[in-house]
PDB file of C-alpha atoms in Angstrom:
ATOM      1  CA  MET A 230      80.983 104.865 106.578  1.00 94.00           C
ATOM      2  CA  LEU A 231      83.915 106.926 107.640  1.00 98.00           C
ATOM      3  CA  THR A 232      87.056 105.463 109.587  1.00 98.00           C
ATOM      4  CA  LEU A 233      89.385 108.492 111.079  1.00 98.00           C
ATOM      5  CA  SER A 234      93.072 107.216 112.698  1.00 98.00           C
ATOM      6  CA  LEU A 235      94.834 109.498 115.055  1.00 98.00           C
ATOM      7  CA  LEU A 236      98.063 108.584 115.450  1.00 98.00           C
ATOM      8  CA  ARG A 237     100.648 110.407 118.089  1.00 98.00           C
ATOM      9  CA  HIS A 238     104.431 110.638 116.698  1.00 97.00           C
ATOM     10  CA  ALA A 239     106.552 108.805 118.636  1.00 96.00           C
ATOM     11  CA  LYS A 240     109.043 109.528 121.122  1.00 95.00           C
ATOM     12  CA  SER A 241     110.855 112.489 120.470  1.00 93.00           C
ATOM     13  CA  SER A 242     114.549 113.549 121.523  1.00 87.00           C
ATOM     14  CA  TRP A 243     115.386 116.590 123.650  1.00 81.00           C
ATOM     15  CA  ILE A 244     119.510 115.889 123.384  1.00 80.00           C
ATOM     16  CA  SER A 245     120.053 118.773 121.624  1.00 79.00           C
ATOM     17  CA  PRO A 246     117.911 121.726 123.353  1.00 79.00           C
ATOM     18  CA  SER A 247     118.814 124.565 121.007  1.00 80.00           C
ATOM     19  CA  LEU A 248     117.366 122.549 117.873  1.00 83.00           C
ATOM     20  CA  PRO A 249     113.628 124.057 117.225  1.00 82.00           C
ATOM     21  CA  ASP A 250     111.111 121.821 118.228  1.00 81.00           C
ATOM     22  CA  GLN A 251     109.583 121.218 114.660  1.00 87.00           C
ATOM     23  CA  ASP A 252     113.107 119.913 113.770  1.00 87.00           C
ATOM     24  CA  ARG A 253     113.041 117.625 116.823  1.00 86.00           C
ATOM     25  CA  PRO A 254     114.001 114.101 115.842  1.00 91.00           C
ATOM     26  CA  LEU A 255     112.871 110.550 117.299  1.00 94.00           C
ATOM     27  CA  ASN A 256     114.540 109.731 120.150  1.00 94.00           C
ATOM     28  CA  ALA A 257     115.630 105.353 120.152  1.00 95.00           C
ATOM     29  CA  ARG A 258     113.004 104.638 121.877  1.00 95.00           C
ATOM     30  CA  GLY A 259     110.101 106.351 119.647  1.00 96.00           C
ATOM     31  CA  VAL A 260     112.412 104.807 116.579  1.00 96.00           C
ATOM     32  CA  ALA A 261     111.383 101.247 118.009  1.00 96.00           C
ATOM     33  CA  ASP A 262     107.858 101.827 119.134  1.00 97.00           C
ATOM     34  CA  ALA A 263     107.086 103.003 115.332  1.00 97.00           C
ATOM     35  CA  PRO A 264     107.319 100.106 113.617  1.00 97.00           C
ATOM     36  CA  VAL A 265     105.817  97.909 116.285  1.00 97.00           C
ATOM     37  CA  MET A 266     102.642 100.470 115.862  1.00 97.00           C
ATOM     38  CA  GLY A 267     102.772 100.341 112.225  1.00 97.00           C
ATOM     39  CA  ARG A 268     102.668  96.212 112.133  1.00 97.00           C
ATOM     40  CA  ALA A 269      99.433  96.529 114.819  1.00 97.00           C
ATOM     41  CA  ILE A 270      97.514  99.265 112.518  1.00 98.00           C
ATOM     42  CA  ALA A 271      98.267  96.354 109.614  1.00 97.00           C
ATOM     43  CA  LYS A 272      97.000  93.548 111.920  1.00 97.00           C
ATOM     44  CA  HIS A 273      93.973  95.129 113.107  1.00 97.00           C
ATOM     45  CA  GLY A 274      93.373  95.940 109.390  1.00 96.00           C
ATOM     46  CA  ILE A 275      93.500  99.774 109.193  1.00 96.00           C
ATOM     47  CA  ASP A 276      93.591 100.750 105.802  1.00 95.00           C
ATOM     48  CA  PRO A 277      93.901 104.502 105.497  1.00 98.00           C
ATOM     49  CA  SER A 278      93.117 105.949 101.955  1.00 97.00           C
ATOM     50  CA  LEU A 279      94.736 109.454 102.962  1.00 98.00           C
ATOM     51  CA  VAL A 280      97.418 110.172 105.977  1.00 98.00           C
ATOM     52  CA  LEU A 281      97.756 114.097 106.884  1.00 98.00           C
ATOM     53  CA  CYS A 282     100.287 114.304 108.839  1.00 98.00           C
ATOM     54  CA  SER A 283     101.811 117.376 110.372  1.00 97.00           C
ATOM     55  CA  SER A 284     105.386 118.554 108.532  1.00 96.00           C
ATOM     56  CA  ALA A 285     107.239 118.924 111.892  1.00 96.00           C
ATOM     57  CA  ARG A 286     110.415 116.380 111.624  1.00 96.00           C
ATOM     58  CA  ARG A 287     108.843 113.420 114.393  1.00 96.00           C
ATOM     59  CA  THR A 288     105.956 113.411 112.872  1.00 97.00           C
ATOM     60  CA  ARG A 289     107.340 112.530 109.552  1.00 97.00           C
ATOM     61  CA  ASP A 290     109.727 110.568 111.113  1.00 97.00           C
ATOM     62  CA  THR A 291     107.327 108.099 112.831  1.00 98.00           C
ATOM     63  CA  LEU A 292     105.225 107.911 109.673  1.00 98.00           C
ATOM     64  CA  ALA A 293     108.291 106.798 107.852  1.00 98.00           C
ATOM     65  CA  LEU A 294     108.489 104.056 110.234  1.00 98.00           C
ATOM     66  CA  VAL A 295     104.531 102.982 109.659  1.00 98.00           C
ATOM     67  CA  LEU A 296     104.186 103.314 106.505  1.00 98.00           C
ATOM     68  CA  PRO A 297     106.316 100.581 105.483  1.00 97.00           C
ATOM     69  CA  GLU A 298     104.505  98.007 108.009  1.00 97.00           C
ATOM     70  CA  LEU A 299     100.981  98.879 106.504  1.00 96.00           C
ATOM     71  CA  LYS A 300      99.207  96.761 104.096  1.00 93.00           C
ATOM     72  CA  VAL A 301      98.470  99.630 101.589  1.00 92.00           C
ATOM     73  CA  GLU A 302     100.724 102.437 100.084  1.00 94.00           C
ATOM     74  CA  PRO A 303      98.141 105.920 101.142  1.00 97.00           C
ATOM     75  CA  ARG A 304      98.697 108.916  99.252  1.00 97.00           C
ATOM     76  CA  VAL A 305     100.483 111.206 102.086  1.00 98.00           C
ATOM     77  CA  ILE A 306      99.963 114.547 102.675  1.00 97.00           C
ATOM     78  CA  TYR A 307     102.705 116.477 104.598  1.00 97.00           C
ATOM     79  CA  ASP A 308     101.026 119.362 106.028  1.00 96.00           C
ATOM     80  CA  ASP A 309     102.792 122.617 108.004  1.00 95.00           C
ATOM     81  CA  ALA A 310      99.262 123.920 109.180  1.00 95.00           C
ATOM     82  CA  LEU A 311      99.035 120.549 111.187  1.00 95.00           C
ATOM     83  CA  TYR A 312     102.063 121.425 113.464  1.00 94.00           C
ATOM     84  CA  HIS A 313     100.447 122.362 116.445  1.00 86.00           C
ATOM     85  CA  ALA A 314      96.520 123.022 114.853  1.00 94.00           C
ATOM     86  CA  THR A 315      94.152 123.048 117.437  1.00 96.00           C
ATOM     87  CA  ALA A 316      91.377 120.341 117.591  1.00 97.00           C
ATOM     88  CA  SER A 317      88.633 122.773 115.851  1.00 96.00           C
ATOM     89  CA  GLU A 318      91.689 123.675 112.831  1.00 97.00           C
ATOM     90  CA  MET A 319      91.881 119.736 112.751  1.00 97.00           C
ATOM     91  CA  LEU A 320      88.615 119.093 112.184  1.00 97.00           C
ATOM     92  CA  ARG A 321      87.741 122.194 110.030  1.00 96.00           C
ATOM     93  CA  THR A 322      90.781 120.164 107.263  1.00 97.00           C
ATOM     94  CA  LEU A 323      89.280 116.729 107.842  1.00 97.00           C
ATOM     95  CA  ARG A 324      85.858 118.034 106.652  1.00 96.00           C
ATOM     96  CA  GLY A 325      87.458 119.524 103.614  1.00 96.00           C
ATOM     97  CA  VAL A 326      88.454 115.719 102.681  1.00 97.00           C
ATOM     98  CA  SER A 327      87.018 114.378  99.309  1.00 96.00           C
ATOM     99  CA  THR A 328      84.155 112.148  99.702  1.00 93.00           C
ATOM    100  CA  ASP A 329      85.658 109.580  98.007  1.00 95.00           C
ATOM    101  CA  ILE A 330      88.358 108.845 100.513  1.00 97.00           C
ATOM    102  CA  ASN A 331      86.534 106.811 103.792  1.00 97.00           C
ATOM    103  CA  SER A 332      89.717 106.238 105.232  1.00 98.00           C
ATOM    104  CA  VAL A 333      92.174 108.679 107.062  1.00 98.00           C
ATOM    105  CA  MET A 334      94.840 108.476 109.328  1.00 98.00           C
ATOM    106  CA  LEU A 335      96.088 111.912 110.525  1.00 98.00           C
ATOM    107  CA  VAL A 336      99.684 112.197 112.578  1.00 98.00           C
ATOM    108  CA  GLY A 337      99.961 115.143 115.404  1.00 97.00           C
ATOM    109  CA  HIS A 338     100.870 116.192 118.338  1.00 96.00           C
ATOM    110  CA  ASN A 339      99.851 116.260 121.933  1.00 95.00           C
ATOM    111  CA  PRO A 340      97.507 118.244 123.433  1.00 96.00           C
ATOM    112  CA  GLU A 341      96.208 118.615 120.394  1.00 97.00           C
ATOM    113  CA  ILE A 342      95.098 115.100 118.845  1.00 97.00           C
ATOM    114  CA  HIS A 343      94.711 113.798 121.810  1.00 98.00           C
ATOM    115  CA  ALA A 344      91.595 116.913 122.359  1.00 98.00           C
ATOM    116  CA  LEU A 345      90.267 116.021 119.013  1.00 98.00           C
ATOM    117  CA  ALA A 346      89.951 112.710 119.847  1.00 98.00           C
ATOM    118  CA  LEU A 347      87.804 113.225 123.032  1.00 97.00           C
ATOM    119  CA  ASP A 348      86.039 115.807 120.852  1.00 97.00           C
ATOM    120  CA  LEU A 349      85.082 113.640 118.727  1.00 98.00           C
ATOM    121  CA  ILE A 350      84.279 110.584 120.062  1.00 97.00           C
ATOM    122  CA  GLY A 351      80.082 110.370 121.394  1.00 95.00           C
ATOM    123  CA  SER A 352      80.082 106.609 122.043  1.00 96.00           C
ATOM    124  CA  GLY A 353      81.919 103.267 121.683  1.00 96.00           C
ATOM    125  CA  PRO A 354      83.362 101.217 124.833  1.00 96.00           C
ATOM    126  CA  GLN A 355      83.710 103.052 128.623  1.00 95.00           C
ATOM    127  CA  SER A 356      86.901 100.680 129.209  1.00 93.00           C
ATOM    128  CA  LEU A 357      88.763 102.425 126.143  1.00 94.00           C
ATOM    129  CA  LYS A 358      87.076 105.569 126.844  1.00 95.00           C
ATOM    130  CA  MET A 359      88.045 106.349 130.342  1.00 95.00           C
ATOM    131  CA  ARG A 360      91.900 105.148 129.361  1.00 95.00           C
ATOM    132  CA  LEU A 361      92.163 107.224 126.530  1.00 96.00           C
ATOM    133  CA  LEU A 362      90.503 110.090 128.753  1.00 95.00           C
ATOM    134  CA  GLU A 363      93.472 109.589 131.391  1.00 95.00           C
ATOM    135  CA  LYS A 364      96.226 109.921 128.407  1.00 95.00           C
ATOM    136  CA  LEU A 365      97.462 109.574 124.503  1.00 97.00           C
ATOM    137  CA  PRO A 366     100.989 108.808 125.197  1.00 97.00           C
ATOM    138  CA  THR A 367     103.628 108.883 122.461  1.00 97.00           C
ATOM    139  CA  THR A 368     103.091 106.489 119.550  1.00 98.00           C
ATOM    140  CA  GLY A 369      99.509 106.140 120.724  1.00 98.00           C
ATOM    141  CA  PHE A 370      96.856 105.243 118.139  1.00 98.00           C
ATOM    142  CA  VAL A 371      93.095 105.722 118.212  1.00 98.00           C
ATOM    143  CA  VAL A 372      90.392 104.270 115.632  1.00 98.00           C
ATOM    144  CA  ILE A 373      87.060 106.571 115.390  1.00 98.00           C
ATOM    145  CA  SER A 374      84.298 105.563 112.769  1.00 98.00           C
ATOM    146  CA  PHE A 375      81.561 107.836 111.753  1.00 98.00           C
ATOM    147  CA  PRO A 376      78.063 106.950 109.850  1.00 97.00           C
ATOM    148  CA  PHE A 377      78.193 109.223 107.252  1.00 97.00           C
ATOM    149  CA  GLN A 378      78.970 109.215 103.549  1.00 95.00           C
ATOM    150  CA  SER A 379      81.167 112.342 103.964  1.00 97.00           C
ATOM    151  CA  TRP A 380      83.936 113.931 105.804  1.00 98.00           C
ATOM    152  CA  ASP A 381      81.872 117.602 106.154  1.00 96.00           C
ATOM    153  CA  GLN A 382      78.797 115.560 108.814  1.00 97.00           C
ATOM    154  CA  VAL A 383      81.524 114.355 110.949  1.00 97.00           C
ATOM    155  CA  THR A 384      81.086 116.476 114.164  1.00 96.00           C
ATOM    156  CA  VAL A 385      82.184 117.103 118.165  1.00 96.00           C
ATOM    157  CA  ASN A 386      80.306 113.563 119.558  1.00 97.00           C
ATOM    158  CA  SER A 387      79.386 112.271 116.349  1.00 97.00           C
ATOM    159  CA  GLY A 388      82.273 109.269 115.961  1.00 98.00           C
ATOM    160  CA  GLU A 389      82.336 105.582 117.977  1.00 98.00           C
ATOM    161  CA  LEU A 390      85.772 104.422 119.365  1.00 98.00           C
ATOM    162  CA  LYS A 391      86.658 101.355 117.761  1.00 98.00           C
ATOM    163  CA  LEU A 392      90.338 101.063 118.677  1.00 97.00           C
ATOM    164  CA  PHE A 393      93.059 102.408 121.301  1.00 98.00           C
ATOM    165  CA  LEU A 394      96.505 100.949 121.440  1.00 97.00           C
ATOM    166  CA  THR A 395      99.474 102.013 122.798  1.00 96.00           C
ATOM    167  CA  PRO A 396     102.989 100.964 122.939  1.00 95.00           C
ATOM    168  CA  LYS A 397     102.523 100.087 126.357  1.00 92.00           C
ATOM    169  CA  ILE A 398      99.459  97.719 125.740  1.00 91.00           C
ATOM    170  CA  LEU A 399     101.108  96.227 122.677  1.00 91.00           C
ATOM    171  CA  ALA A 400     103.914  95.144 124.978  1.00 86.00           C
ATOM    172  CA  GLY A 401     101.627  93.166 127.209  1.00 80.00           C
ATOM    173  CA  GLY A 402     101.651  96.351 129.893  1.00 63.00           C
TER     174      GLY A 402
END
């Protein structure tokens, strides 16, 4: 069985409009939300062996705040190609992951990471699917499992939605 975790970066700052999009940092809410999500990920027993992260500053900063909260130290790859990669491009990247890795976390951007989640989910609790269909907010976290031994077997609609967390849900909202 394979487990894919998708994490949308935390809330970013628009305080410097002249800053290139890829260089935008997190704002105060993003800095607060990311470690809370990291603790929730650890509490739910999600232990990625590999993290694939967009090279944008806001994804790297989010991951830097999440990683210390995890129970494991995964291998991390920062990839320029994941900066606003399409859902199909991210799926192609996942299909290239080694068969000895059964748990991957991908840290990316909307609308693409949301589209990937929706593309991959074929089953799971209807209430979770409906909430996810509405939106994947900043610092939103999705876990999808696949009944395969190899990432190259993952296809559209082949996954089961296992978990969907947001900062609002974690705050009791």
